[in-house]
Coordinates of C-alpha atoms in Angstrom, one line a residue:
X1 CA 140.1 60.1 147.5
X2 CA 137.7 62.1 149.5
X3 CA 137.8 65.0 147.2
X4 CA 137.1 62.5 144.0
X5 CA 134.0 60.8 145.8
X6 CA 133.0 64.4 146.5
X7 CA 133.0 65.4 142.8
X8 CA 131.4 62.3 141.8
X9 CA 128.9 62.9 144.4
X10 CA 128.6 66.7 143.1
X11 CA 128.3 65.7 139.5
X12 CA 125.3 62.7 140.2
X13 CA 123.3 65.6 141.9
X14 CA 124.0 68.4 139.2
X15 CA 122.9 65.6 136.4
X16 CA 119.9 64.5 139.0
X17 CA 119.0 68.8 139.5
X18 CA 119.2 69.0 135.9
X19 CA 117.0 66.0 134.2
X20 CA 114.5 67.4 137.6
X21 CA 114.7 70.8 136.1
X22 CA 113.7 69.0 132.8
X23 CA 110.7 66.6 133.9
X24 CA 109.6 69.6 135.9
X25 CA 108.9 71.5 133.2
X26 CA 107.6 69.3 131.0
X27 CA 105.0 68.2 134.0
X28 CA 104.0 71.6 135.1
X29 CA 101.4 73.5 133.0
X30 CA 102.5 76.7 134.6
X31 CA 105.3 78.8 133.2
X32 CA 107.1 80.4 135.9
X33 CA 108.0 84.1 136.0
X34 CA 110.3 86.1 138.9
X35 CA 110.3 89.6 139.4
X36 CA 112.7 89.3 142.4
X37 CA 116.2 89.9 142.5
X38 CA 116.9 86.4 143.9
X39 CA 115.8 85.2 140.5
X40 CA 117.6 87.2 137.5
X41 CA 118.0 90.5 137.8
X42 CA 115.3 92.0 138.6
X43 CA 113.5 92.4 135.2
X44 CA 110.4 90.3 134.5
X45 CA 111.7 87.5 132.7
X46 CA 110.8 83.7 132.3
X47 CA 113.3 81.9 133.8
X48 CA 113.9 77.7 133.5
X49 CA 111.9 75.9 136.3
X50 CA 115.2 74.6 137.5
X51 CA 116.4 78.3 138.2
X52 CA 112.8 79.1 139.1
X53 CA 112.2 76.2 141.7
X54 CA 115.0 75.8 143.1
X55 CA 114.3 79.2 145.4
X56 CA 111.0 78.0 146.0
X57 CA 109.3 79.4 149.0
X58 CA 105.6 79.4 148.1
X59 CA 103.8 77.0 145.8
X60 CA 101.0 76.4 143.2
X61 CA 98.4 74.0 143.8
X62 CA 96.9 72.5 140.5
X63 CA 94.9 69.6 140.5
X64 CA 96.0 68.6 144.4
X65 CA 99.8 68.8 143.2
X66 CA 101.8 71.3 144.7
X67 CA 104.0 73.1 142.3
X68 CA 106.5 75.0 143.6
X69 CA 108.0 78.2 141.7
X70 CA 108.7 81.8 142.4
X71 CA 109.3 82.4 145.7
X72 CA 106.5 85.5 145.4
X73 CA 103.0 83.7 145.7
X74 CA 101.1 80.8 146.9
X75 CA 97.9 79.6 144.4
X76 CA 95.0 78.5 146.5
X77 CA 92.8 76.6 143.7
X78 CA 90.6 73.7 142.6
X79 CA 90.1 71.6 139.6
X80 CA 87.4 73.3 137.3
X81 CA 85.2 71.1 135.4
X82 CA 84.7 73.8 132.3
X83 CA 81.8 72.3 129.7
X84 CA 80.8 73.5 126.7
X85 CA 79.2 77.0 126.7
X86 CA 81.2 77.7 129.8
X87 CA 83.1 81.1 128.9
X88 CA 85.5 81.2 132.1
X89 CA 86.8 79.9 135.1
X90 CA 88.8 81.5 138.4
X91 CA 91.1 80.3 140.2
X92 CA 92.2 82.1 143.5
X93 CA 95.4 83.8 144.2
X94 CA 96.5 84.3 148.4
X95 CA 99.5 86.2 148.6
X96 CA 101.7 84.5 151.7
X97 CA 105.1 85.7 151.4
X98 CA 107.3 89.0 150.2
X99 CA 105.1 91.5 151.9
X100 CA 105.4 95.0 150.1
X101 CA 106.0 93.3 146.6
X102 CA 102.5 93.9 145.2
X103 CA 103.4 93.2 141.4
X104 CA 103.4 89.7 139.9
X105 CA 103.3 88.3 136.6
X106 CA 101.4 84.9 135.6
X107 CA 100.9 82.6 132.9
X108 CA 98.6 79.8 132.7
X109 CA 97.8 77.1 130.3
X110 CA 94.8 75.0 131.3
X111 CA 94.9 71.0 131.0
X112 CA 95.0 70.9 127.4
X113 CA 96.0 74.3 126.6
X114 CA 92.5 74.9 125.8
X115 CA 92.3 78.2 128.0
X116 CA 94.2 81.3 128.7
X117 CA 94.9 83.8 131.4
X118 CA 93.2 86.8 130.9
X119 CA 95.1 89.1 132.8
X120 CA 98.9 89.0 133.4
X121 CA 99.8 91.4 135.6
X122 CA 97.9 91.4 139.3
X123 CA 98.7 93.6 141.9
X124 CA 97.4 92.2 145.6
X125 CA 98.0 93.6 149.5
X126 CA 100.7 91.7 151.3
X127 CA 97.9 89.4 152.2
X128 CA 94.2 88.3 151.2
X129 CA 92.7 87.1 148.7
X130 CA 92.4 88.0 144.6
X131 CA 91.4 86.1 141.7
X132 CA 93.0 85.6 138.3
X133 CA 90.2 85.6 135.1
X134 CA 91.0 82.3 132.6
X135 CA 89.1 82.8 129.4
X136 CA 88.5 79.4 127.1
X137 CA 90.8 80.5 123.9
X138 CA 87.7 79.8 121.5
X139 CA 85.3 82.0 122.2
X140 CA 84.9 84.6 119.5
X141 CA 85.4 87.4 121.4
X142 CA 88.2 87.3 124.5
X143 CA 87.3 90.6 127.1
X144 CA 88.9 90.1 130.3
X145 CA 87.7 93.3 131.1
X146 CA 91.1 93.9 132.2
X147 CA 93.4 96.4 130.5
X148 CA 97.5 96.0 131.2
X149 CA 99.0 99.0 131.2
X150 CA 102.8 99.9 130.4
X151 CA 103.8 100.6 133.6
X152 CA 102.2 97.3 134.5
X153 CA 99.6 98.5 136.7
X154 CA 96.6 97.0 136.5
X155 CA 93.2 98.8 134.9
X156 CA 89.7 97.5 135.4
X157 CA 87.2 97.9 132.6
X158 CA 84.1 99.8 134.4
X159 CA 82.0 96.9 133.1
X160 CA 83.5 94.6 135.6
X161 CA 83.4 96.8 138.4
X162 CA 81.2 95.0 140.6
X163 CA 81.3 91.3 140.4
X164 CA 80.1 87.9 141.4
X165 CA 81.3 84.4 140.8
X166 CA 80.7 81.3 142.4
X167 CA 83.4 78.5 142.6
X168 CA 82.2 74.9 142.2
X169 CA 83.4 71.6 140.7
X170 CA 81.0 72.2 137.9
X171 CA 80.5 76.0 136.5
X172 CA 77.9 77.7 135.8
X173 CA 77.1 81.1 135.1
X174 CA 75.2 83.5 137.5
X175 CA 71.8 84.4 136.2
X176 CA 71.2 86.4 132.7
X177 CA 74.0 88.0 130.8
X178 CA 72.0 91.1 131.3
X179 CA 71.9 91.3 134.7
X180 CA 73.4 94.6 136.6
X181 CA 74.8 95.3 140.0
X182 CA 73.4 98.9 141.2
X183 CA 75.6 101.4 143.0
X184 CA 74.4 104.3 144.2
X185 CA 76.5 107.2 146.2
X186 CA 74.7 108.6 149.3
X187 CA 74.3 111.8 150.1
X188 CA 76.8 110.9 153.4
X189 CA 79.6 110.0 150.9
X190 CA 79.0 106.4 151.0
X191 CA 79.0 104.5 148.3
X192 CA 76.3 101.9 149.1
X193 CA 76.5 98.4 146.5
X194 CA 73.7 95.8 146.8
X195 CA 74.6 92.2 145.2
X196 CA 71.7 89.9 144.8
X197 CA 72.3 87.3 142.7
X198 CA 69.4 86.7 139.6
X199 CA 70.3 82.9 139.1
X200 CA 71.1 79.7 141.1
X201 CA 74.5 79.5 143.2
X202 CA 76.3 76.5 143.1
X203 CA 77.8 75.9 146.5
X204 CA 78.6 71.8 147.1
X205 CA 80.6 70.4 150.0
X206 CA 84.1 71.1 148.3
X207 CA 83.3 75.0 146.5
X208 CA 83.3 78.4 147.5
X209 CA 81.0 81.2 147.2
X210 CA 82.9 84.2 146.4
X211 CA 82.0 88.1 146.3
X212 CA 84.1 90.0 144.4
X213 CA 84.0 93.8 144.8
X214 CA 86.8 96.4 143.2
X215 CA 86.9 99.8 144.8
X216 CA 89.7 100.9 142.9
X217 CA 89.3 104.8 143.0
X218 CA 87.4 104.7 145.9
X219 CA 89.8 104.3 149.1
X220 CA 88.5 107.8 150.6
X221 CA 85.0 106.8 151.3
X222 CA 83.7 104.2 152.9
X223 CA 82.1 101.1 151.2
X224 CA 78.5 99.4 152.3
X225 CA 77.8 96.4 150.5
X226 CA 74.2 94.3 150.8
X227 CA 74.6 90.6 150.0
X228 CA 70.9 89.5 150.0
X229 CA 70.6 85.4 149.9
X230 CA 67.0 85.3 150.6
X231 CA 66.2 83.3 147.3
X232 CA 69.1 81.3 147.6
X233 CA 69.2 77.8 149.2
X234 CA 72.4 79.7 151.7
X235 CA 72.3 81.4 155.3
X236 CA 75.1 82.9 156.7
X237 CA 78.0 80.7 158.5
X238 CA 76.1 81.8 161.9
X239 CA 72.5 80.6 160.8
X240 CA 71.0 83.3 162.4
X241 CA 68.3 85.9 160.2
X242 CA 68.5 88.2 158.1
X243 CA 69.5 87.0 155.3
X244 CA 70.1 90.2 153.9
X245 CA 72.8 91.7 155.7
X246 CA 75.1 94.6 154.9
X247 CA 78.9 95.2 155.7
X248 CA 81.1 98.1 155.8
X249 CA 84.3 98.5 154.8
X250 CA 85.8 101.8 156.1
X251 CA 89.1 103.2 154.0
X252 CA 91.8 101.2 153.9
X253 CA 90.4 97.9 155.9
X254 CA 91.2 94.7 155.2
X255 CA 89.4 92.0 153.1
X256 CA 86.4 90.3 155.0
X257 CA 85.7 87.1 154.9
X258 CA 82.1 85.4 155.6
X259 CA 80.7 82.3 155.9
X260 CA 77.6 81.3 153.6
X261 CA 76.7 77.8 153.9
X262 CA 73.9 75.4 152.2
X263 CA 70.3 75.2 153.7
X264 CA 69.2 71.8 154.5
X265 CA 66.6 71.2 156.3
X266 CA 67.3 73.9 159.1
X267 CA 70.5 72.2 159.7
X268 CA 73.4 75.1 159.1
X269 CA 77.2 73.4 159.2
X270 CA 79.6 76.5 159.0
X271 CA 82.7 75.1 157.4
X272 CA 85.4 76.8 156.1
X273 CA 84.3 75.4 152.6
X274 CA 81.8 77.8 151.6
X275 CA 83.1 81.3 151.6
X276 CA 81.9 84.6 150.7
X277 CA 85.0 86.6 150.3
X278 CA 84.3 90.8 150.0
X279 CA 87.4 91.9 148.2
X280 CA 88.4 95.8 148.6
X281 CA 91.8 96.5 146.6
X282 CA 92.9 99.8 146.9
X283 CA 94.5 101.4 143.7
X284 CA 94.6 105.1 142.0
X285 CA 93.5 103.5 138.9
X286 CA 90.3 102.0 137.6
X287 CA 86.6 103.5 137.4
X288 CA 86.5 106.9 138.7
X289 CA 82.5 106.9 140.4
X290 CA 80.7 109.7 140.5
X291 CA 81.4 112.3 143.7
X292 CA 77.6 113.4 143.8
X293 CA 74.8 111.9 144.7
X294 CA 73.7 109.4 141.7
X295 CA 72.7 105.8 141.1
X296 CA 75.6 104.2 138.5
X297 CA 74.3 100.9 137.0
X298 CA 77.3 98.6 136.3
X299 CA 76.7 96.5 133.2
X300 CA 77.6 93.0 134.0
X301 CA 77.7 91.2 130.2
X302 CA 78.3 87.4 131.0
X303 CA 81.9 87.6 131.0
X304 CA 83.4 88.9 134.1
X305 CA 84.9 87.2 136.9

């Protein structure tokens, strides 16, 4: 009798796990991928959310619904209001678990299906912070500025080098299209980046001001990098002057996190919701900067991160 109840029992959960598996992945936008050996064998392959899920130990976060899948990263994101004439959103990646597994692979459809992930493959640190690039699937011309290679490592297009992008509610681009980030390599081997944005930041009570900077190619040398808010409406989290400051990152360190919050009326509230995050990913591949002393303008061309 007790082994009957126990297979009805069994049977009413495998059809409840099942029709879940189902409704899961008819509700969930995201497709799930595992490159794990707890889920398949190993190869990238998409699996069914039921498989997927049902090792879930980290979680995406779409729309203030947590979604869990994968087991290999956690998605720290917002809802993007993306108008028309907007040509990308972001949405930020932590990695929180499986330290050492630096290779994931994503894919996104936005509400509608009206967007697309413009890179697949990311490789992060065991911890931090990175970004994946969604491009709106009608512009005329789709650039991520991202090449995948076969090997699945991850190439960055020297036009996207150096970037900035400010997360809000409501997008909107940073300055001209033509604007450019300089770079110049010091005679002292430094490699010394000034950011200074050309056009309005939008940083509200729920966004994040983010600073983006690759140094793929460069993890011998140390990195300065000048982030000059003097004709923004921002300080620093600490309120105190400059507002020009610069920050080194010495080979190897970790990513560094600063607080920038809104000016209002010389009342400064440092919150953890406004962020400038300095990312410094190390990598063999990507732009290979000059050695001698030079100045390399980066082309920025309205569609990078």
């Amino acid at each position: 009798m007790a082994i009957a109840a126990g297979r009805v029992l069994l049977a009413l959960y495998s059809l409840f796990y099942l029709l879940g598996g189902v409704l899961c992945q008819e509700e969930r936008p995201l497709r799930c991928f595992q490159t794990s050996t707890d889920c398949g064998d190993g190869d990238e392959a998409e699996l069914p959310y039921s498989e997927c899920c049902a090792i879930a130990s980290a979680a995406f976060m779409i729309n203030d619904t947590c979604y869990e899948c994968s087991g290999l990263l956690s998605f720290i994101a917002q809802t993007y209001e993306v108008g028309e004439g907007d040509k990308y959103v972001s949405v930020g990646v932590r990695r929180v678990v499986n330290p050492g597994t630096n290779t994931f692979f994503f894919s996104a459809v936005i509400n509608d299906g009206t967007a697309k992930a413009g890179i697949d493959y990311g490789q992060f640190p065991d911890s931090g912070v990175g970004f994946i690039h969604v491009i709106l699937m009608d512009e005329s011309q789709v650039d991520a500025g991202i090449v995948i290679l076969d090997d699945n490592i991850v190439e960055y297009n020297e036009n996207f080098t150096v970037s900035l992008q400010p997360l809000s509610n409501t997008f909107e681009p940073l300055g001209d299209p033509q604007d450019t980030v300089e770079v110049t390599i010091t005679d002292d081997d430094k490699v010394d980046i000034s950011l200074s944005p050309r056009g309005p930041l939008v940083v509200n009570e729920s966004s994040s001001l983010v600073f983006l900077l690759n140094k793929t190619g460069l993890a011998d040398r140390a990195v300065r990098v000048t982030v000059d808010l003097s004709d923004q409406e921002l300080e620093f989290g600490d309120g105190a002057p400059p507002s020009i400051r610069t920050f080194t990152f010495e080979p190897n360190d970790p990513p560094k996190q600063i607080d920038v919050v809104v000016r209002d009326d010389d009342v400064v509230e440092a919150t953890e919701d406004h962020l400038i995050f300095l990312r410094v990913p190390e990598g063999e591949t990507g732009v290979n900067l000059p050695r001698d002393s030079e100045t390399l303008r980066v082309q920025d061309d309205g569609d990078s991160e």
